[in-house]
Short mmCIF file of C-alpha atoms and ligand atoms in Angstrom, two decimals:
data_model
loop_
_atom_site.label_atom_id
_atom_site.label_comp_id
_atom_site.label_asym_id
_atom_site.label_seq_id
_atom_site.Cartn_x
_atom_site.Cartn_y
_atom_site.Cartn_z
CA UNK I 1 52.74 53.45 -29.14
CA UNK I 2 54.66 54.30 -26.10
CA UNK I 3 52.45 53.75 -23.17
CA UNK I 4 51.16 50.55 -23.20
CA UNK I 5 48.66 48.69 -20.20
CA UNK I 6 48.81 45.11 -19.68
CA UNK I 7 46.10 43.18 -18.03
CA UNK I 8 46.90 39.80 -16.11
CA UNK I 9 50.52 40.80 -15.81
CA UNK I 10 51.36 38.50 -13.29
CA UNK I 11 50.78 35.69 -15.51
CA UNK I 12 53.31 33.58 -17.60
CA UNK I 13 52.72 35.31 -20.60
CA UNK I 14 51.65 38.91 -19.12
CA UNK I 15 55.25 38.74 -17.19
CA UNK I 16 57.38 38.16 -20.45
CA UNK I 17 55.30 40.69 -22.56
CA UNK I 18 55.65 43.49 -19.91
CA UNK I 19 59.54 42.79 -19.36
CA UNK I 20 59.51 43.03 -23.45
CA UNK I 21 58.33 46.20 -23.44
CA UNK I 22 60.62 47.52 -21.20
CA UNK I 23 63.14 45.99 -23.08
CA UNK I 24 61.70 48.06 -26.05
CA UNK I 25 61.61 51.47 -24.49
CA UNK I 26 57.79 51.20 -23.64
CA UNK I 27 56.09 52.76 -20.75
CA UNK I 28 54.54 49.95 -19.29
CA UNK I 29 51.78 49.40 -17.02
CA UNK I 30 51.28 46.14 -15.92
CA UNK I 31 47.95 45.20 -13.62
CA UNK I 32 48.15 41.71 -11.84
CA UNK I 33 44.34 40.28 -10.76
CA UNK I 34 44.15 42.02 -7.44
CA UNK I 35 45.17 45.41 -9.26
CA UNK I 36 42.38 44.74 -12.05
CA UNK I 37 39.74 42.37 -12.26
CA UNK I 38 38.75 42.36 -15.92
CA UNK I 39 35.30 41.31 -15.16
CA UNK I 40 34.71 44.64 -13.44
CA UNK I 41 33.43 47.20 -16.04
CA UNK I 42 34.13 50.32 -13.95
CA UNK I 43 37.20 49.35 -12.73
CA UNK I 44 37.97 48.33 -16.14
CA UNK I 45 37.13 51.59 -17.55
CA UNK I 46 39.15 53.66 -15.02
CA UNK I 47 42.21 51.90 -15.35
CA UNK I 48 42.04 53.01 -19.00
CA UNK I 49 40.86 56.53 -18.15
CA UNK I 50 44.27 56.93 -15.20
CA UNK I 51 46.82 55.04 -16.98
CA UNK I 52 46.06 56.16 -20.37
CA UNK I 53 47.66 54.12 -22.54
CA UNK I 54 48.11 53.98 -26.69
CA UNK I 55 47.47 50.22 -26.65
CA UNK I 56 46.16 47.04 -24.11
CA UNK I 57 47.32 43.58 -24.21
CA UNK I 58 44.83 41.44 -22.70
CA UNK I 59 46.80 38.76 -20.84
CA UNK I 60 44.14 38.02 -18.05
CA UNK I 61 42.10 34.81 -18.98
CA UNK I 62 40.37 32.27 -16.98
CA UNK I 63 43.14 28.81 -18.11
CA UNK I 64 42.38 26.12 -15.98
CA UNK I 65 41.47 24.08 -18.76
CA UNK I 66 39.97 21.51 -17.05
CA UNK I 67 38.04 23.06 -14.27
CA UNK I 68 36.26 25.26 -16.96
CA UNK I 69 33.98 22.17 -17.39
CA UNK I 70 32.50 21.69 -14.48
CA UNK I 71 32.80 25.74 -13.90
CA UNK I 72 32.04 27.09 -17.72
CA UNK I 73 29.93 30.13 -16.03
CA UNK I 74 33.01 31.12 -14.29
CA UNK I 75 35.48 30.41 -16.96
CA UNK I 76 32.91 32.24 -19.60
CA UNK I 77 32.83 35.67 -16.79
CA UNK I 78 36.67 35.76 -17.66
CA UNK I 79 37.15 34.85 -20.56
CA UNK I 80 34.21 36.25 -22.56
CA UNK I 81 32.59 39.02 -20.49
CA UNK I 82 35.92 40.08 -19.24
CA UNK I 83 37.14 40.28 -22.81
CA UNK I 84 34.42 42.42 -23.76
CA UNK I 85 34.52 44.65 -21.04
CA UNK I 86 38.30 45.27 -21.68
CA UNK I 87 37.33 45.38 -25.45
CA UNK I 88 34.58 48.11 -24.65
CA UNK I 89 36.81 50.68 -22.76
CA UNK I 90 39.36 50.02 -25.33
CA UNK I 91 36.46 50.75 -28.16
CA UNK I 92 35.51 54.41 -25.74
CA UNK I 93 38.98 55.60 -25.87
CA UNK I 94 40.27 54.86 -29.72
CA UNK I 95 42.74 52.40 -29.30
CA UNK I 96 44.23 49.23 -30.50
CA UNK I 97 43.97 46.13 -28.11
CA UNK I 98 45.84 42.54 -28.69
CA UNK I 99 43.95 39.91 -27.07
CA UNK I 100 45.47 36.65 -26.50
CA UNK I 101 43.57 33.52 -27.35
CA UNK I 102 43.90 29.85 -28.21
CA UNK I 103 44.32 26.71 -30.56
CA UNK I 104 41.37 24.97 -28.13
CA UNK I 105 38.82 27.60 -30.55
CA UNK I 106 39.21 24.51 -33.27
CA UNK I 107 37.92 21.42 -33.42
CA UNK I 108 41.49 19.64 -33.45
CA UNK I 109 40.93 17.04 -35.65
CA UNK I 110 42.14 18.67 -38.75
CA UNK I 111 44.95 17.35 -41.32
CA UNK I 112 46.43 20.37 -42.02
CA UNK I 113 47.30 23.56 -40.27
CA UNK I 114 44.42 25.64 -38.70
CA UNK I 115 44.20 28.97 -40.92
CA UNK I 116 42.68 32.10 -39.19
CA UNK I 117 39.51 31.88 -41.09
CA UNK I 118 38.83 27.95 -40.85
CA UNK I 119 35.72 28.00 -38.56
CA UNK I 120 35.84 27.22 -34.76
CA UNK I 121 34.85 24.57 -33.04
CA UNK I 122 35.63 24.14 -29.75
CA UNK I 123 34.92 20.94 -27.75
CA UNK I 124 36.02 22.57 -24.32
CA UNK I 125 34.14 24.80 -21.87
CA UNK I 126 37.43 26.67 -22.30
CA UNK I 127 37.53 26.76 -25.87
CA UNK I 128 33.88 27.83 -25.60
CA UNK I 129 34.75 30.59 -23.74
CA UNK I 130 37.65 31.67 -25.02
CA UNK I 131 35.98 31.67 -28.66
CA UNK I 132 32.98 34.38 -27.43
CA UNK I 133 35.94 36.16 -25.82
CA UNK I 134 37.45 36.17 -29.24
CA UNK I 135 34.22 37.35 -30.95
CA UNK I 136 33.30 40.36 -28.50
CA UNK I 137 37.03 42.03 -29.16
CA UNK I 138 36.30 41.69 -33.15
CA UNK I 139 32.68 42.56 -32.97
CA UNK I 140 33.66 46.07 -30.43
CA UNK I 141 36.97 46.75 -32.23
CA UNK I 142 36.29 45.65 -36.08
CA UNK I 143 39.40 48.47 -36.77
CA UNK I 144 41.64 48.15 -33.50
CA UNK I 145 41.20 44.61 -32.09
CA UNK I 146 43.93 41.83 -32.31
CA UNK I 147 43.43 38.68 -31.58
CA UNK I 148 46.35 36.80 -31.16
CA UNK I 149 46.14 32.42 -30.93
CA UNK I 150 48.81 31.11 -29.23
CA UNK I 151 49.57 27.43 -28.38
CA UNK I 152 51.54 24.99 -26.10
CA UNK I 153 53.24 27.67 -24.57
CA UNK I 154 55.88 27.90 -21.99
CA UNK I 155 58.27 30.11 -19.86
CA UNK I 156 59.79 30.85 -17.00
CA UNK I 157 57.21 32.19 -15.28
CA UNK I 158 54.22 29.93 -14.85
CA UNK I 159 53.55 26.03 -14.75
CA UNK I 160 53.92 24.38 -18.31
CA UNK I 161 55.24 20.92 -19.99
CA UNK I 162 59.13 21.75 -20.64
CA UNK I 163 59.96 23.27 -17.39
CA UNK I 164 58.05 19.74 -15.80
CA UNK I 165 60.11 17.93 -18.20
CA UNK I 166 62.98 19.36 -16.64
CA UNK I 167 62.07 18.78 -13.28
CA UNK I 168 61.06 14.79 -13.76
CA UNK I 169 64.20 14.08 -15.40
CA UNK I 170 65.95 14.97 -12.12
CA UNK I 171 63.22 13.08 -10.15
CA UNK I 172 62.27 10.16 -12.08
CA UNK I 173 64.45 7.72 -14.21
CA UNK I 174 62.00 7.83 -17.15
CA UNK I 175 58.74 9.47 -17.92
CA UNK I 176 56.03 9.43 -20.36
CA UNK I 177 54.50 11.53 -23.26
CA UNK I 178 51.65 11.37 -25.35
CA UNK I 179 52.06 10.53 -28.89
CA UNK I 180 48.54 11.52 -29.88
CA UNK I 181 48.43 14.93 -29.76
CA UNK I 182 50.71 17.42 -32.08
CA UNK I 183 51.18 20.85 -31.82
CA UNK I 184 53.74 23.62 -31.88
CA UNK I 185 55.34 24.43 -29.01
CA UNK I 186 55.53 28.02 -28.20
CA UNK I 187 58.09 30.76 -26.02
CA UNK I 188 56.24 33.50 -24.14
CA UNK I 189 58.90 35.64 -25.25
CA UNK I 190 58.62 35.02 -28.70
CA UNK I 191 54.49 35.71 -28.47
CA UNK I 192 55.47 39.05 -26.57
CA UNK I 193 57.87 40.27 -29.61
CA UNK I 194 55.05 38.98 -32.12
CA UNK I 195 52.45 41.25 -30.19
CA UNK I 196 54.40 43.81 -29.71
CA UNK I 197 55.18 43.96 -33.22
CA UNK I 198 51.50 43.49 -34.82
CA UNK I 199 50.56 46.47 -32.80
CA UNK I 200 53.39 48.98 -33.17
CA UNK I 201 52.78 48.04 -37.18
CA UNK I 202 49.54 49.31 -36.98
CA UNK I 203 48.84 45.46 -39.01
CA UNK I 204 44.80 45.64 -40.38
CA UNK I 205 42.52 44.29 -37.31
CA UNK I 206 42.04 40.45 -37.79
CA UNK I 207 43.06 37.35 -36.07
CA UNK I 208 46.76 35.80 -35.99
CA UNK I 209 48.38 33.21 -35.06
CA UNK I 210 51.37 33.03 -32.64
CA UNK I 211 52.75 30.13 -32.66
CA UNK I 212 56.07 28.62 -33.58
CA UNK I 213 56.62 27.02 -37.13
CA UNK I 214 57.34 23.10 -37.51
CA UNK I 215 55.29 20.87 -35.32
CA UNK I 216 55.87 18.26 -32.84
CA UNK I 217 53.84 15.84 -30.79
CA UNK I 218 54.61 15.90 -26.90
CA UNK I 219 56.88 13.04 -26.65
CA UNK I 220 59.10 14.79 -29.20
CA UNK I 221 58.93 17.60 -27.38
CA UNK I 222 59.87 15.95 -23.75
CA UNK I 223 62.40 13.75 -26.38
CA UNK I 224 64.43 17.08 -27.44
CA UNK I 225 64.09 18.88 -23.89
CA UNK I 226 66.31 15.44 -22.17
CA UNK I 227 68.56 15.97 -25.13
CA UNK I 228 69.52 19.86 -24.22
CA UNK I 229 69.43 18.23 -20.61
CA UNK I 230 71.91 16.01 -22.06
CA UNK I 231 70.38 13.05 -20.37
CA UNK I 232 68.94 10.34 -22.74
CA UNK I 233 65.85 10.56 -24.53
CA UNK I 234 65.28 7.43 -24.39
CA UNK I 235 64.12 7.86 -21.14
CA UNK I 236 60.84 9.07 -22.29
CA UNK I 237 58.44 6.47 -23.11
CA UNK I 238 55.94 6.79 -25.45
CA UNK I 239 52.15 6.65 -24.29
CA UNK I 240 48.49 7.84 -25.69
CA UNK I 241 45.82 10.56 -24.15
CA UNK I 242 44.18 7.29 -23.24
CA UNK I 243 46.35 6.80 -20.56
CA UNK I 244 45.40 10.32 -18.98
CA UNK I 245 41.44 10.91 -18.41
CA UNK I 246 41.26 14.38 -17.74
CA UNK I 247 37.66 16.58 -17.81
CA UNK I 248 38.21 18.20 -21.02
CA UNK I 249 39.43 16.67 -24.36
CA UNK I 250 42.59 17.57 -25.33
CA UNK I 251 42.93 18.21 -29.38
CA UNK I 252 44.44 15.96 -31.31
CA UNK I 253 46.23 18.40 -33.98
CA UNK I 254 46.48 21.92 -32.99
CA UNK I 255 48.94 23.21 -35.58
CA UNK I 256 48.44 26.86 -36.57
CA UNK I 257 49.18 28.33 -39.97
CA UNK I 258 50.79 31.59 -39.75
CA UNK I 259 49.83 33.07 -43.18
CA UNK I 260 48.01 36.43 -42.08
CA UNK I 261 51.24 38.03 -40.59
CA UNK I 262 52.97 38.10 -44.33
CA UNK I 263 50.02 39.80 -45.04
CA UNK I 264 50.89 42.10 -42.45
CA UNK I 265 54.30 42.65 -44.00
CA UNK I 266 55.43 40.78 -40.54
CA UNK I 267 57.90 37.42 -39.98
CA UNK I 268 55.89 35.08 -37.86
CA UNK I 269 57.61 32.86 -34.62
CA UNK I 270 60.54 30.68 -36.45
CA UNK I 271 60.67 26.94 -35.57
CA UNK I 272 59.98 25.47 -32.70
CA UNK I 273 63.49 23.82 -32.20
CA UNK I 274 65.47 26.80 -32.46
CA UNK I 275 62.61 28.70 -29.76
CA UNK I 276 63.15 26.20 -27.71
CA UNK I 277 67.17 25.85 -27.53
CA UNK I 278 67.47 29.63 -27.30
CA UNK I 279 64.46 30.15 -24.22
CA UNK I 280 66.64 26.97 -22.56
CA UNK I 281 68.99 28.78 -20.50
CA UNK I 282 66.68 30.95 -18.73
CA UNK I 283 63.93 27.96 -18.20
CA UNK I 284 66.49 25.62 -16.87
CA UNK I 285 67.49 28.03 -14.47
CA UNK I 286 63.75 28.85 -13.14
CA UNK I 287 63.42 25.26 -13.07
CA UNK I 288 66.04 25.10 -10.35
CA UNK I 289 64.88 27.67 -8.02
CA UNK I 290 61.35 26.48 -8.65
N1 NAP C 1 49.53 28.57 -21.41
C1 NAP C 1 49.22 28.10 -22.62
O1 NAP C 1 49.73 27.05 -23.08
C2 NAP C 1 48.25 28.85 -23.51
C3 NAP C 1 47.86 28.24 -24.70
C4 NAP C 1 46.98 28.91 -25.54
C5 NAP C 1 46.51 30.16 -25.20
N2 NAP C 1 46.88 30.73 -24.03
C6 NAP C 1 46.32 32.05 -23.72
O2 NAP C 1 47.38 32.96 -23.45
C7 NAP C 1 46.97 33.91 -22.48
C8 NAP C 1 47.97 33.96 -21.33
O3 NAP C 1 48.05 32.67 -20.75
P1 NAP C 1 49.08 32.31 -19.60
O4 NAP C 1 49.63 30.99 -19.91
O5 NAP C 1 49.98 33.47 -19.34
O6 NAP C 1 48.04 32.14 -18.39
P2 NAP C 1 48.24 32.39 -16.83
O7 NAP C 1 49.66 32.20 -16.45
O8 NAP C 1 47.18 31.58 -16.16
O9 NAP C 1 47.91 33.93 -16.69
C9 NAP C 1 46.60 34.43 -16.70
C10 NAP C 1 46.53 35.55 -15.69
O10 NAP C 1 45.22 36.09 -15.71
C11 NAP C 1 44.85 36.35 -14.36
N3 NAP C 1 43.41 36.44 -14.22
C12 NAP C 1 42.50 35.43 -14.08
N4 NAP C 1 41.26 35.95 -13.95
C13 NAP C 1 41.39 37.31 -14.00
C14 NAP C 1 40.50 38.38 -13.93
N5 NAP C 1 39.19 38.18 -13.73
N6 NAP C 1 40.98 39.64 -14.02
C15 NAP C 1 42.29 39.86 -14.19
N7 NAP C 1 43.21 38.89 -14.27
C16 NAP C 1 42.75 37.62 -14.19
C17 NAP C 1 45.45 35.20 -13.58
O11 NAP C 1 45.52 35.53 -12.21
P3 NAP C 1 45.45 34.35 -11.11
O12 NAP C 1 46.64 33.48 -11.38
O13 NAP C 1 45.49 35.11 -9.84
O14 NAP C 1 44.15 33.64 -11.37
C18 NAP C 1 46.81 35.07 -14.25
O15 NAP C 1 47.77 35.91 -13.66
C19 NAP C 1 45.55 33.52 -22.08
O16 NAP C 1 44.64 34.25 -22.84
C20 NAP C 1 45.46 32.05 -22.47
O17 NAP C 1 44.12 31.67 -22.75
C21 NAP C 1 47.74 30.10 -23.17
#
């Protein structure tokens, strides 16, 4: 697996996992949007046939959450057609691709951690389209398809709760988080090692879960991110979903169990504390210059 072509690798995730695979010795192409829209088969297909590559990561995915509602066509073209297409060139040359999907597949009202086999449910246009994206890459790649769920993820490179966090402390003397929704929240580094990992191991073809261990509902997350600020966490007050209507339902428990990767003779993402204190440094600092 040296050569290795990443789709949507100007996004928060597709940045980290590229700059991981340099880190790893990889020949890396990565393909923003403009390079390669994933919804064009030929284009698609050619960017395979010039660069080619021993594996794809699939990074490119429709995520605006809440505009997939009113827009599920559009989000679906991405997320689902564009997965397939990606899945289908993959399939024509013989190799392995990781595709990166999402908690939002369940139904998020379970009491226990989501295993990879519990069924899907998604209550989202998103989640609806992520979920046929999900089932074209098995269905074209039953041998050489990944597909990786991640969750509550964040980085330096691209809009997400901690690095907001750290800019309201500066700008507000005390915000609020919801208490009503748990989850685990997730590096993009750590989901880039993880990938990188399940596909160098050549791990059977299958869905895991990339997520961190533990869980933690959003005001404990916002709680622990003033805390490394070393302002008070008290400062965060606790509120409910109620108190933000937004287009699509957010789930109320999206915590992932991890058990296919000991299968894979893998270690899956350690706990979400210890992600979080060692990704601080370098979100703090894109925080600033954001
Ligand atoms: N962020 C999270 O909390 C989270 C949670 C669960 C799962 N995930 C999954 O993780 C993956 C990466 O997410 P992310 O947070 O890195 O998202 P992101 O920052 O929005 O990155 C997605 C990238 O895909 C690009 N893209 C959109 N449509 C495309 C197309 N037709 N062809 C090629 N590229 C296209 C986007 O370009 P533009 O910006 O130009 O549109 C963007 O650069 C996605 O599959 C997402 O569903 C994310």
């Amino acid at each position: 697996m040296s050569r290795w072509l990443v789709t949507g690798s100007a996004g928060m995730l597709g940045r980290d996992l590229v700059a991981a695979l340099e880190r790893d010795g990889a020949q890396v192409v990565g393909l923003t949007r403009r390079e390669l829209d994933i919804t064009d088969e030929a284009a698609v297909r050619a960017a395979v046939a010039r660069c080619r590559p021993d594996a794809v990561v699939n990074c490119a995915a429709w995520t605006a959450v809440d505009d997939a509602e009113a827009r599920e066509g559009e989000a679906s073209r991405v997320n689902a057609t564009g997965a397939a297409r990606v899945a289908a060139a993959c399939a024509a040359a013989g190799i392995p691709l990781a595709h990166m999907s999402t908690d939002y597949v369940f139904g998020g009202d379970a009491r226990r951690p989501y295993a990879e086999r519990d069924a899907a449910a998604p209550r989202s246009a998103y989640g609806r389209s992520k979920l046929a994206g999900e089932r074209a890459v098995l269905r074209l790649l039953p041998r050489a398809g990944y597909v990786v769920r991640t969750a509550w993820l964040y980085g330096a490179h691209g809009p997400n709760f901690v690095s907001t966090m750290i800019r309201l402390e500066r700008e507000r003397p005390t915000v609020e988080a919801v208490t009503d929704q748990r989850g685990q929240p997730t590096w993009t580094v750590d989901v880039a090692e993880r990938v990188i990992a399940l596909v160098r191991a050549r791990a059977a073809a299958g869905v895991y879960h990339a997520t961190s261990s533990g869980e933690a509902t959003w005001f404990e997350v916002a709680r622990e991110v003033f805390g490394l600020l070393g302002a008070d966490p008290a400062r965060v007050r606790a509120t409910t979903s109620a108190a933000f209507s937004r287009p699509a339902p957010r789930p109320g428990y999206s915590v992932l169990g991890h058990g296919a990767w000991a299968t894979a003779g893998l270690e899956p993402i350690g706990d979400w504390r210890l992600a979080l204190r060692r990704a601080f440094p370098a979100l703090a600092a894109s925080a600033v210059t954001a």
